[in-house]
Each structure stands twice: as C-alpha cells, then as structure tokens.
CSV table of N, CA and C in Angstrom, one decimal:
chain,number,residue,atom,x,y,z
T,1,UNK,N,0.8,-1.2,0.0
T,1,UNK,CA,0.0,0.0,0.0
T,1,UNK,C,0.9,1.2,0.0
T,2,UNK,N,0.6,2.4,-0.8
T,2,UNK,CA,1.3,3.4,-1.0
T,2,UNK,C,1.4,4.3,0.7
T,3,UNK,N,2.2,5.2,0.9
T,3,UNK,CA,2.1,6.2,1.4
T,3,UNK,C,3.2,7.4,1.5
T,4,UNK,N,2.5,8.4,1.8
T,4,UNK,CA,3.4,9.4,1.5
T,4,UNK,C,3.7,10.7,3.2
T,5,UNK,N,4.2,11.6,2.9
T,5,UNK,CA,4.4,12.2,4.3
T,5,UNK,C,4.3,14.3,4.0
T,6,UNK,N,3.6,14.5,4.6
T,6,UNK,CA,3.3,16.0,4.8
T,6,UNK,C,4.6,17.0,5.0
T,7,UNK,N,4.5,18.0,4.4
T,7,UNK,CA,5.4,19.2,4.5
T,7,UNK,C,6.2,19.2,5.8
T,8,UNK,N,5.3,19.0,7.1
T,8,UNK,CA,5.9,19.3,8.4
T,8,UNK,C,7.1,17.8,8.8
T,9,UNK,N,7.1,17.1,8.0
T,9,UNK,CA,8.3,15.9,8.3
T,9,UNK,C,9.5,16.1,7.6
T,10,UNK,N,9.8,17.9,7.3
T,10,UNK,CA,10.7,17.9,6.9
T,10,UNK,C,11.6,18.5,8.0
T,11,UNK,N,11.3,19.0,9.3
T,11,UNK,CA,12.1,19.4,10.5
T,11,UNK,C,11.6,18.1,11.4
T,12,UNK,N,12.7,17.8,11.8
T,12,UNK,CA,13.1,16.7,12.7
T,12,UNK,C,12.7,17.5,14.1
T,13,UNK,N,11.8,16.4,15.2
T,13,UNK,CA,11.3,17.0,16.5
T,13,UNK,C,12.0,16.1,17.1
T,14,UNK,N,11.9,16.5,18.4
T,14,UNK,CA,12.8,15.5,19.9
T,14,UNK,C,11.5,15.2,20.1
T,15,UNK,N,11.4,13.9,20.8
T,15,UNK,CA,9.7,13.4,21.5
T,15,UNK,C,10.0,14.6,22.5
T,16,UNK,N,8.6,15.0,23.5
T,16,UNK,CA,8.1,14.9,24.1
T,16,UNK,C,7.8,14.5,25.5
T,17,UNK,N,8.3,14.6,26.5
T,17,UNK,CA,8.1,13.9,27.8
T,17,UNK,C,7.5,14.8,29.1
T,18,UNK,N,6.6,13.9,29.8
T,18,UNK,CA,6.1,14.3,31.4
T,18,UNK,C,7.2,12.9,32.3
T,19,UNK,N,7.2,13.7,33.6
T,19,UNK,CA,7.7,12.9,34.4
T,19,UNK,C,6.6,12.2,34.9
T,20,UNK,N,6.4,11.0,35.2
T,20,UNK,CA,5.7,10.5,35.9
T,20,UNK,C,6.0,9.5,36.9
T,21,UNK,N,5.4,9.1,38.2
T,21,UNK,CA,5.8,8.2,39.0
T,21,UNK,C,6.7,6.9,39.0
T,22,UNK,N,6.3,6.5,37.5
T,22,UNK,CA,7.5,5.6,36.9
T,22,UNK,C,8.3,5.8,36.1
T,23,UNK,N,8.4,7.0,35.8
T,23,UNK,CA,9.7,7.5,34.9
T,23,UNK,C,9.2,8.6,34.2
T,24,UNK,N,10.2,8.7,32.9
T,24,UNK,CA,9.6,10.1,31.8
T,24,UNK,C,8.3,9.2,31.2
T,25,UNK,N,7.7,9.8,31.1
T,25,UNK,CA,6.7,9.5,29.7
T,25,UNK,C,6.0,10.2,28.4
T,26,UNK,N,6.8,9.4,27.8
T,26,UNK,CA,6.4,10.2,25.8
T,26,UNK,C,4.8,10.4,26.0
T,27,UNK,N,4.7,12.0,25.5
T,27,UNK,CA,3.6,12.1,25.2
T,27,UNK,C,3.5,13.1,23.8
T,28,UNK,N,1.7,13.6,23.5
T,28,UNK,CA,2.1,13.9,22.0
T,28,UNK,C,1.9,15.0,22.2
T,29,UNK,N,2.5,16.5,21.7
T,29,UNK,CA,2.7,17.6,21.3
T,29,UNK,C,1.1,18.3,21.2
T,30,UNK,N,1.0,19.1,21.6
T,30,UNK,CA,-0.1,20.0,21.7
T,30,UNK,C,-0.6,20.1,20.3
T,31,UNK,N,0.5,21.0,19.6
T,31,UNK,CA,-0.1,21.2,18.1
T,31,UNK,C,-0.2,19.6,17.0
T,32,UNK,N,0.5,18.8,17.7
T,32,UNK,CA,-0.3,17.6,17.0
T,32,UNK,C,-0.9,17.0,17.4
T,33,UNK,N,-1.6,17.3,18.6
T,33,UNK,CA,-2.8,16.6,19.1
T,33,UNK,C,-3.6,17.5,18.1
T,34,UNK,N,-3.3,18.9,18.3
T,34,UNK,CA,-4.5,19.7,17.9
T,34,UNK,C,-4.8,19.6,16.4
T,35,UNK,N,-3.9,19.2,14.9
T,35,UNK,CA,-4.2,19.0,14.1
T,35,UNK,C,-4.5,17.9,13.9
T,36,UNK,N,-4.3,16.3,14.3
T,36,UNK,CA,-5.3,15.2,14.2
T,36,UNK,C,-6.5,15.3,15.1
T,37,UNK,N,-6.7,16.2,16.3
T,37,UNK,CA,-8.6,16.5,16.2
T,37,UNK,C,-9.0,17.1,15.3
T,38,UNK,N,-8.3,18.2,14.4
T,38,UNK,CA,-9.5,18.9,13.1
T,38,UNK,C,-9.0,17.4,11.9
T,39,UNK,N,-8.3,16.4,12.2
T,39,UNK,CA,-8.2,15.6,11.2
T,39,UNK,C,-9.4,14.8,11.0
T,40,UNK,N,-9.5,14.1,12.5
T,40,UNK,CA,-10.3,13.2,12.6
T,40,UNK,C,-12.0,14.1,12.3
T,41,UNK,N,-11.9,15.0,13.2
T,41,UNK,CA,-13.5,15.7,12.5
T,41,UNK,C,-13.7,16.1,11.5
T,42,UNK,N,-12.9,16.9,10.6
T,42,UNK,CA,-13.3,17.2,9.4
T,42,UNK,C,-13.4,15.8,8.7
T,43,UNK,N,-12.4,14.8,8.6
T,43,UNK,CA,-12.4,13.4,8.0
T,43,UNK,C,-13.7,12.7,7.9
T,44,UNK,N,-14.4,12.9,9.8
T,44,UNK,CA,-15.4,11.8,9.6
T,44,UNK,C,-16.9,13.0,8.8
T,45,UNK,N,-16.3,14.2,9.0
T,45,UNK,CA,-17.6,14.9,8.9
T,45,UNK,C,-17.7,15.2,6.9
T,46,UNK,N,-16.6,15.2,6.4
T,46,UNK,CA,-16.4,15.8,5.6
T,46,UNK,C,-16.3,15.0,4.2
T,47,UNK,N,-15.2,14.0,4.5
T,47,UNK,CA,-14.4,13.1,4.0
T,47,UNK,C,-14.7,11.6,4.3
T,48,UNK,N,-16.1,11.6,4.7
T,48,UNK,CA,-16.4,9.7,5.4
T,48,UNK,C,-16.4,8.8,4.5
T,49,UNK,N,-16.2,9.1,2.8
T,49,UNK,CA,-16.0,8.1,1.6
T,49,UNK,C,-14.2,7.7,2.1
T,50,UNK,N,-14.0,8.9,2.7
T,50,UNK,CA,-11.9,8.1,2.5
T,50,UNK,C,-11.4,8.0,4.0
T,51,UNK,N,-11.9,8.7,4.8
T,51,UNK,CA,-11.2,8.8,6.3
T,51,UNK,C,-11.4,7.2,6.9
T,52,UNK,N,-10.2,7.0,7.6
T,52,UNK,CA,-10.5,4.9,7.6
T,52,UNK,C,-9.9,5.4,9.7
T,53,UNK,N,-8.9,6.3,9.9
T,53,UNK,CA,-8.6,6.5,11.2
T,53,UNK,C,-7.3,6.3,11.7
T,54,UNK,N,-6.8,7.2,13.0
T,54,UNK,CA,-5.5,7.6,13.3
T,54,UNK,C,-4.8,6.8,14.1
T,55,UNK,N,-3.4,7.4,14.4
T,55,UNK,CA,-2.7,6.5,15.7
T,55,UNK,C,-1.7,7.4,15.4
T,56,UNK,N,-0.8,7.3,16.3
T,56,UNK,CA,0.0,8.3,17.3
T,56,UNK,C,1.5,8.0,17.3
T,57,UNK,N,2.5,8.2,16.5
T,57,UNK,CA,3.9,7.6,16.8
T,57,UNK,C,4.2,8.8,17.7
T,58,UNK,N,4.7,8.9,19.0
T,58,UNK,CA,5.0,9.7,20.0
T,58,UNK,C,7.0,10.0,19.9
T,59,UNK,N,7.2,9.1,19.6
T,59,UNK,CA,8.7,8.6,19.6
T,59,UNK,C,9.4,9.5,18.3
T,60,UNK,N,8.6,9.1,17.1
T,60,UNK,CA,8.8,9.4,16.0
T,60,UNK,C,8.2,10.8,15.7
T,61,UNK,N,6.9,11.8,16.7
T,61,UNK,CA,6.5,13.1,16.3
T,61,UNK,C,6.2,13.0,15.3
T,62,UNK,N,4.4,12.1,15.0
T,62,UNK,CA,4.1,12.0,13.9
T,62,UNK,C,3.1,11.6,14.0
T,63,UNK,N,1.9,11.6,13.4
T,63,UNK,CA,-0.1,11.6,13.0
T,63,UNK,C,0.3,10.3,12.2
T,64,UNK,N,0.0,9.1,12.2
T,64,UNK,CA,-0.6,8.4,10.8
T,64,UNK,C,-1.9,8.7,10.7
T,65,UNK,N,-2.3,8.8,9.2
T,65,UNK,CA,-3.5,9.1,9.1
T,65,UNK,C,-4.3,7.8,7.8
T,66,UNK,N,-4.5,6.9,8.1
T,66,UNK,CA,-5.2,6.3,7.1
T,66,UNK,C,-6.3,6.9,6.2
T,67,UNK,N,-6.5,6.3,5.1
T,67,UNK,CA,-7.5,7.1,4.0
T,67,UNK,C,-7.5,6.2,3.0
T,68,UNK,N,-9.2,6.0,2.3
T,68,UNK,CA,-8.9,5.1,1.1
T,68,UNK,C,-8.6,6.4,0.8
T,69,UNK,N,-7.4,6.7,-0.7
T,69,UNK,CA,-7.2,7.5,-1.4
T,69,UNK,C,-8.3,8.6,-2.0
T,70,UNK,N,-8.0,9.6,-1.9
T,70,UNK,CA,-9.0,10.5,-2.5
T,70,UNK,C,-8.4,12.7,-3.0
T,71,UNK,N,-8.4,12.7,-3.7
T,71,UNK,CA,-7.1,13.9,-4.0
T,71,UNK,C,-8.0,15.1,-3.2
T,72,UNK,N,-9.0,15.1,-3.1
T,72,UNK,CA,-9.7,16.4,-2.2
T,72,UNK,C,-9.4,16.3,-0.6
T,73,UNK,N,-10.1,14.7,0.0
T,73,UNK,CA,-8.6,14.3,1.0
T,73,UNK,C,-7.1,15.0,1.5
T,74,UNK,N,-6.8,14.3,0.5
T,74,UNK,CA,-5.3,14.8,0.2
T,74,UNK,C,-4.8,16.2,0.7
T,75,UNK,N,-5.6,16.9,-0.5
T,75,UNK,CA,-5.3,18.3,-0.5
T,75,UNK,C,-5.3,18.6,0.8
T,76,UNK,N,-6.5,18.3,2.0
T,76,UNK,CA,-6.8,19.1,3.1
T,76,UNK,C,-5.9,18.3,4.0
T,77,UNK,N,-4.9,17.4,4.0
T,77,UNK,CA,-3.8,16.6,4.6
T,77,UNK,C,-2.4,17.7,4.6
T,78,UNK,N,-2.3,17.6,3.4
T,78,UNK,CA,-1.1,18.4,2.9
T,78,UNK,C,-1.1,19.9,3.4
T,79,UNK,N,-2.6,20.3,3.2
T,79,UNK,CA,-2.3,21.7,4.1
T,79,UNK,C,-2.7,22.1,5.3
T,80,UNK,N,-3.0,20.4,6.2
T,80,UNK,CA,-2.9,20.3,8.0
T,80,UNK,C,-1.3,20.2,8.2
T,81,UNK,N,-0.8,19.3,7.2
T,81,UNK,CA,0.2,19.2,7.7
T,81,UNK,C,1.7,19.6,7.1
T,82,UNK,N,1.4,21.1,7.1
T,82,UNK,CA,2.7,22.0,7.1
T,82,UNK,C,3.7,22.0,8.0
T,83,UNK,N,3.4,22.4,9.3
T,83,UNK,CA,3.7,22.3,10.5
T,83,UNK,C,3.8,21.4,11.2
T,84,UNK,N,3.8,20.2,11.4
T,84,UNK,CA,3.5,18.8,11.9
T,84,UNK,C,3.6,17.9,10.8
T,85,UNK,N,4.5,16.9,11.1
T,85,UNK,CA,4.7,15.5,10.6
T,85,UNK,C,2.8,14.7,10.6
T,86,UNK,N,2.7,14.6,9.1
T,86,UNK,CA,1.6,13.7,9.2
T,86,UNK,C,2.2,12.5,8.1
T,87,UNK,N,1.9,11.5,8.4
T,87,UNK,CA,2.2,10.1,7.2
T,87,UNK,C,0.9,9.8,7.0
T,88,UNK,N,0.6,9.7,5.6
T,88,UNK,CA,-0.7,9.2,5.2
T,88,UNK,C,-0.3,7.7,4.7
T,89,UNK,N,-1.7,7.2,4.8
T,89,UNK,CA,-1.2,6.0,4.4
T,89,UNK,C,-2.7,5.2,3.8
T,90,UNK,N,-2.7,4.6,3.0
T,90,UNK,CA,-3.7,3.8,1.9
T,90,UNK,C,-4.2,2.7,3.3
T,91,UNK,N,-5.5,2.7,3.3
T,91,UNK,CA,-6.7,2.0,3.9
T,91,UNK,C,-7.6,1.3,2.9
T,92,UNK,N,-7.9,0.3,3.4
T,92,UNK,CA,-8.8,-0.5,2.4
T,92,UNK,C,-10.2,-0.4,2.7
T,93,UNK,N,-10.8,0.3,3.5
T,93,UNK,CA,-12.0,1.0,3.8
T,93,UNK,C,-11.9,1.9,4.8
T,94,UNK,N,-12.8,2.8,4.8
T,94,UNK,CA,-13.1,3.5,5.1
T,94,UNK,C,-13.9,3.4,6.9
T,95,UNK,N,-13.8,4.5,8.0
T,95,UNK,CA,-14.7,4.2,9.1
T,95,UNK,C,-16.0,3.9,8.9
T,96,UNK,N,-16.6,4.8,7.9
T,96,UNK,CA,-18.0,4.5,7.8
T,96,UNK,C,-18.2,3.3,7.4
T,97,UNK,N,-17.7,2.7,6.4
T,97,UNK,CA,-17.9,1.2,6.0
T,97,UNK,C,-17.8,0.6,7.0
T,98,UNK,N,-16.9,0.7,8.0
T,98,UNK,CA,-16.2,-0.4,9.2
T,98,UNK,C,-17.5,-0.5,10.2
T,99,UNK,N,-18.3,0.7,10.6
T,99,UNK,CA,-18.9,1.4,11.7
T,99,UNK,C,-20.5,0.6,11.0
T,100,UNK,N,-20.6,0.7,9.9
T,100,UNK,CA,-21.6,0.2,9.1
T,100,UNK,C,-22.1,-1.1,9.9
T,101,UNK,N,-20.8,-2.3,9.7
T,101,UNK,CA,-20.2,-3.5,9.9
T,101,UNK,C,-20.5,-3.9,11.6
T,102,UNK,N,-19.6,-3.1,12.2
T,102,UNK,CA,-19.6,-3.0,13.7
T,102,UNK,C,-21.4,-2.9,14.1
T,103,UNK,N,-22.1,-2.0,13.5
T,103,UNK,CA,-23.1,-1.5,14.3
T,103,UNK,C,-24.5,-3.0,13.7
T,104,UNK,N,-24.2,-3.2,12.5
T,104,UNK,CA,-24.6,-4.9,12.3
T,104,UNK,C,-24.4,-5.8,13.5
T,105,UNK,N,-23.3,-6.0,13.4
T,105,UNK,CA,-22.9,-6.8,14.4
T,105,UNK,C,-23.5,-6.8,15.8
T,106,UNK,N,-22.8,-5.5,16.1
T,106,UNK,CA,-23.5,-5.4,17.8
T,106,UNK,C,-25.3,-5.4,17.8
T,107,UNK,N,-25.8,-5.2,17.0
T,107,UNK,CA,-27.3,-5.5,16.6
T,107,UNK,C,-28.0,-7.1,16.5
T,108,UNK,N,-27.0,-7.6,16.4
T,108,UNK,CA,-27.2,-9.3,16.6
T,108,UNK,C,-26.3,-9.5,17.1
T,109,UNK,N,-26.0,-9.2,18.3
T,109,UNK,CA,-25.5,-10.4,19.2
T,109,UNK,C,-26.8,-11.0,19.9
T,110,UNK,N,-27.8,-10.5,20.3
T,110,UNK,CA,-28.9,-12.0,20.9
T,110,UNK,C,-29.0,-13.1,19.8
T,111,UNK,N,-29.2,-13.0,18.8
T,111,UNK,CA,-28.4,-14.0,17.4
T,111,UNK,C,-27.4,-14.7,17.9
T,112,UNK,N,-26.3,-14.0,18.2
T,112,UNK,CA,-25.4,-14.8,18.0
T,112,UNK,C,-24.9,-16.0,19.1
T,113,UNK,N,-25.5,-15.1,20.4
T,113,UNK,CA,-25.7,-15.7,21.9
T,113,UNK,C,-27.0,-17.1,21.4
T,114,UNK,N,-27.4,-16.8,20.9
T,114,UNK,CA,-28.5,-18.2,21.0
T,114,UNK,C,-28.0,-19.1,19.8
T,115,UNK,N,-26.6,-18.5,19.0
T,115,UNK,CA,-26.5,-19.7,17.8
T,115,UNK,C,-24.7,-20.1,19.1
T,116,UNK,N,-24.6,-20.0,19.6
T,116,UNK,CA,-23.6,-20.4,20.7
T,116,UNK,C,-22.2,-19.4,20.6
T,117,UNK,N,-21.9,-18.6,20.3
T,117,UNK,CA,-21.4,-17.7,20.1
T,117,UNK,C,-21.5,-15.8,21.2
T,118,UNK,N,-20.4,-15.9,21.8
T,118,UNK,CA,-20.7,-15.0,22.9
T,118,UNK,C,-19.2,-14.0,22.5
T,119,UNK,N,-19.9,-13.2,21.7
T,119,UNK,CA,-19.6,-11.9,21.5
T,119,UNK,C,-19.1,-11.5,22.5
T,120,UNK,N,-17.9,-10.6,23.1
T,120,UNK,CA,-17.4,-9.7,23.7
T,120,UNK,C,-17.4,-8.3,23.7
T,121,UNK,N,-16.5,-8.1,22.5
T,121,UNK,CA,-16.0,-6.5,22.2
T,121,UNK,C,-16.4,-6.7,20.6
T,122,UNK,N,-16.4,-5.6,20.2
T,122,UNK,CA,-16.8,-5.6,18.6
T,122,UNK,C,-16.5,-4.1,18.3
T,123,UNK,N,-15.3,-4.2,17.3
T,123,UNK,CA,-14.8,-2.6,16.9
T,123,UNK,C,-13.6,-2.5,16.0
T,124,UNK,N,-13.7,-1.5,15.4
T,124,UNK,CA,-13.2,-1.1,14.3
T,124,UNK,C,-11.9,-1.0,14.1
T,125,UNK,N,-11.6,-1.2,13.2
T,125,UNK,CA,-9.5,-1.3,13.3
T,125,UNK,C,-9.2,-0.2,12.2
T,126,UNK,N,-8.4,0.9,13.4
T,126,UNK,CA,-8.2,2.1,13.1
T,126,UNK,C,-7.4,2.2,11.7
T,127,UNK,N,-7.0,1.2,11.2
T,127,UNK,CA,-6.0,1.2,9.8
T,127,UNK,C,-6.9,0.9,8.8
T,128,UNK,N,-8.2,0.9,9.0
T,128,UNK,CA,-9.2,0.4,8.4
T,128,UNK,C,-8.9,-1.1,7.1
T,129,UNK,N,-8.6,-1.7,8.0
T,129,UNK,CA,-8.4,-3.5,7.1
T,129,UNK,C,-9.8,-4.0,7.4
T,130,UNK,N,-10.4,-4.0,8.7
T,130,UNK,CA,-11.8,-4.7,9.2
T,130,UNK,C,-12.2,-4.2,10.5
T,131,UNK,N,-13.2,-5.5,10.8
T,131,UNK,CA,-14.1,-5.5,12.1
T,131,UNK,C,-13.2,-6.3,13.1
T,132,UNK,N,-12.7,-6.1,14.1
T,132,UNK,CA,-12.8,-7.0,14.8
T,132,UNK,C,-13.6,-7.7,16.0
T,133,UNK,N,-13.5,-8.7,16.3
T,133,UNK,CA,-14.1,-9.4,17.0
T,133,UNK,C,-13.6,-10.3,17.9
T,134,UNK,N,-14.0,-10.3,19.8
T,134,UNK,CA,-13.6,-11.3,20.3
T,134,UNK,C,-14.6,-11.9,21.1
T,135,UNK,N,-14.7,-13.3,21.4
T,135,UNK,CA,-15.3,-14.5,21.5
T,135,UNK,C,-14.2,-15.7,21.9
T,136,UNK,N,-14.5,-16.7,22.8
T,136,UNK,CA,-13.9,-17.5,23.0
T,136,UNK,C,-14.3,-19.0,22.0
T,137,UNK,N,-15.4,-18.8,20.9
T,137,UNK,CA,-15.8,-20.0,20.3
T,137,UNK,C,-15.3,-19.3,18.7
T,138,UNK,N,-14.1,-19.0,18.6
T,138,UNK,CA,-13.0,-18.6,18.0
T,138,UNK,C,-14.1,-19.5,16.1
T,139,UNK,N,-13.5,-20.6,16.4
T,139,UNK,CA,-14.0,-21.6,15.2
T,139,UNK,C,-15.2,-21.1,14.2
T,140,UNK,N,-16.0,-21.2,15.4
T,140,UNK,CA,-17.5,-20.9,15.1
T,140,UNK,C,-17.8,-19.6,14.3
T,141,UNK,N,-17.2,-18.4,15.1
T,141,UNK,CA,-17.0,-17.2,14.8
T,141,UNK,C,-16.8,-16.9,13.5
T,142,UNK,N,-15.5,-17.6,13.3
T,142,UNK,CA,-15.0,-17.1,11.6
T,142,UNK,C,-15.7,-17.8,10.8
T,143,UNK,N,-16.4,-19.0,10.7
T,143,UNK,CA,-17.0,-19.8,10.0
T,143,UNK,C,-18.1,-18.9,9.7
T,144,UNK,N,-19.1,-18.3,10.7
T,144,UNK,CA,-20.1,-18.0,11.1
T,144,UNK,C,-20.5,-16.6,10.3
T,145,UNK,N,-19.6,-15.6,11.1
T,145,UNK,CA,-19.9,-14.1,11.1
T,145,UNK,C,-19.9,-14.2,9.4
T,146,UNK,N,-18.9,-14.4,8.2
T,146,UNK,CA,-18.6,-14.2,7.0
T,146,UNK,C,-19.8,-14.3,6.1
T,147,UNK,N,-20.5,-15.5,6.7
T,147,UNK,CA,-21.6,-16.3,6.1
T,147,UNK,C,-22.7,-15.1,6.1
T,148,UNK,N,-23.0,-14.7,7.3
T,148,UNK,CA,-24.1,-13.6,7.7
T,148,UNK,C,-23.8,-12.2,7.3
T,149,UNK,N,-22.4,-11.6,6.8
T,149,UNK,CA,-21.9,-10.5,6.5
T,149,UNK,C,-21.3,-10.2,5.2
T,150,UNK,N,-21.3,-11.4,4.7
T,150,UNK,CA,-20.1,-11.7,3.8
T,150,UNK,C,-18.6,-10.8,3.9
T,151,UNK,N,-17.7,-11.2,2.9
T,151,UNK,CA,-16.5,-10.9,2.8
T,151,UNK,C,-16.0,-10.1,2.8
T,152,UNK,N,-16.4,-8.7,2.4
T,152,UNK,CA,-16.0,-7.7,1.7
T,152,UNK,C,-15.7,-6.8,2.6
T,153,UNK,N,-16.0,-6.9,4.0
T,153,UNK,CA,-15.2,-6.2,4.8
T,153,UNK,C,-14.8,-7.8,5.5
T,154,UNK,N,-13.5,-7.4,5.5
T,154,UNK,CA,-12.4,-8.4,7.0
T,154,UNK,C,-13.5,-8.9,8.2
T,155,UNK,N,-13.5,-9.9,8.4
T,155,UNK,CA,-13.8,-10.0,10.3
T,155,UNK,C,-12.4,-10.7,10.4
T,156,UNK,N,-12.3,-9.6,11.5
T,156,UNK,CA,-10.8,-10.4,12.4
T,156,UNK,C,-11.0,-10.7,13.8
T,157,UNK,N,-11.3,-12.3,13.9
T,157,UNK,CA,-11.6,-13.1,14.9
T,157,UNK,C,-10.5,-13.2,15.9
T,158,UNK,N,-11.2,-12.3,17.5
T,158,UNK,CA,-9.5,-13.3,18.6
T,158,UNK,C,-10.0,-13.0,19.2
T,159,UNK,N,-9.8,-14.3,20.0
T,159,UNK,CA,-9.7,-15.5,21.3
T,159,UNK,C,-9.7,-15.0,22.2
T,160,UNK,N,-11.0,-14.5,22.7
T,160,UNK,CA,-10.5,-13.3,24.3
T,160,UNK,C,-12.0,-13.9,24.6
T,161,UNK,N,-12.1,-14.1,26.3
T,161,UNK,CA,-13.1,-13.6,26.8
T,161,UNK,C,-14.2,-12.1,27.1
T,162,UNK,N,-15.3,-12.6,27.0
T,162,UNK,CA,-16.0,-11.7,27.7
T,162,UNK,C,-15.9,-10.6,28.4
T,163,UNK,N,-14.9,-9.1,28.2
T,163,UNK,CA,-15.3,-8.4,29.4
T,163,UNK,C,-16.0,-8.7,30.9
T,164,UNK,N,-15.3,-8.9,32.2
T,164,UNK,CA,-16.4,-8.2,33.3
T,164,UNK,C,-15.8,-7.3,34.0
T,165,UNK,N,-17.0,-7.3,34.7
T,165,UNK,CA,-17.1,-5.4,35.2
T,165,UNK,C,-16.4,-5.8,36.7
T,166,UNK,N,-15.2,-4.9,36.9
T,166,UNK,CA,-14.8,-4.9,38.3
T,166,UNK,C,-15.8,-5.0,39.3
T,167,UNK,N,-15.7,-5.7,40.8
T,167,UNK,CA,-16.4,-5.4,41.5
T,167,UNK,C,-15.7,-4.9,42.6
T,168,UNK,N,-16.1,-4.0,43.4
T,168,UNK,CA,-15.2,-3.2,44.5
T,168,UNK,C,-15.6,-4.2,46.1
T,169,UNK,N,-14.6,-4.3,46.9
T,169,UNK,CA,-15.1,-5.1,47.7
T,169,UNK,C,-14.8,-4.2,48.9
C-alpha cells in the first residue's frame, strides 16, 4: 500500500516527555494533538467516503492518518500538515464502512448468543483492514460471522473472553 508524508516531516522534533511516577513519559505535542482532532472531524464529517482512522507515533513526532485515497482528501492533509509530521497511508476501507459493519454486528449479538457464540467486544480497526471481534468460540465465529456479512469487509476473529465489570469489595 502506498504512502506518503506531509510538508511538516521535513524538521526533525525530539519526542516529548512528562515525568511520571515511573519515569519520563512520551507524550504527544499539543499542536499535534490539535491538528489530528481537526483531522479526525473534518475526515469523519467531511471526508467519510476516504477517512478509515488515526494512531499516534510519539517517539517518532508524527499523526498516521489512514484514507482510502482521494485527491480532495489529500489536498486538506497536505495543508494540515505543514507544520506537523503527518504520514498518510492507503486503507482498504473507510470508518463509515467499518462502523456500518460494527453496528450490524452489535445489533445481533442476541443471534449470535442463542447460535452459541458469545460476543465480547466488537470494533473497528483504526487502519481500516476490518471489524474486529472477540469471542472464546474462535472456530464458530469465523466460519459464522462471514456467512451472515459476507467478505468484503475483513472480520478479524480473537480468542479473548467476555469483558467483566470490576467489582469493588
């Protein structure tokens, strides 16, 4: 998959650090927090055919930004990211497609609870490849979910139990 890098990755930054009780800790720069929030909202508000979702290299002082390709996209990438290190990078769908998927899903889990299947968590994978999904009847799952959704978006099946909720004693 292609990707490319914004105007602002041509000056080299030092990370970032707070002290904290266990040591320094990397954290991310004000003005790049603040340009991947107008990324993420204009993207999902603007851009929901190409915006797929972000992640944070702290180390490296830098936004990835997934996108199925799109040159209008683009353009409003390239001039977020003058100032700030942004890497775009090619997604094979989009959030809305993924969120589409997800909100299927979590809509039948009583389905899926009575076909023996016990859903946990169910959400979207910010590089936009698929859905994922965890369940301890792993087998069932992948055989299963594809059948009822088909292919064309990913399900990526793993082996986790159920969430529970702390109890305070």
């Amino acid at each position: 998959m292609a990707q490319w890098r914004t105007e602002g990755c041509g000056a080299r930054r030092a990370p970032e650090r707070v002290e904290a009780v266990t040591g320094a800790m990397l954290v991310t720069p004000a003005d790049l927090a603040t340009v991947l929030a107008r990324v993420e909202s204009v993207g999902r508000s603007q851009f929901p055919e190409s915006f797929a979702g972000l992640e944070v290299d702290q180390a490296a002082v830098l936004g990835v930004v997934y996108r199925v390709p799109s040159a209008d996209f683009d353009a409003f990438l390239r001039a977020e990211g003058t100032t700030v290190c942004l890497e775009v990078r090619d997604a094979r769908h989009d959030l809305r497609t993924l969120l589409t998927l997800q909100e299927r899903v979590v809509a039948d889990l009583g389905h899926w609870r009575a076909a023996g299947i016990e859903i946990g968590v169910v959400g979207c994978r910010h590089d936009g490849t698929g859905v994922e999904v965890s369940t301890q009847q792993v087998a069932q799952a992948e055989d299963q979910l594809p059948r009822r959704y088909g292919r064309e978006v990913p399900i990526f099946v793993r082996d986790e139990a159920p969430p529970r909720p702390l109890t305070g004693q």
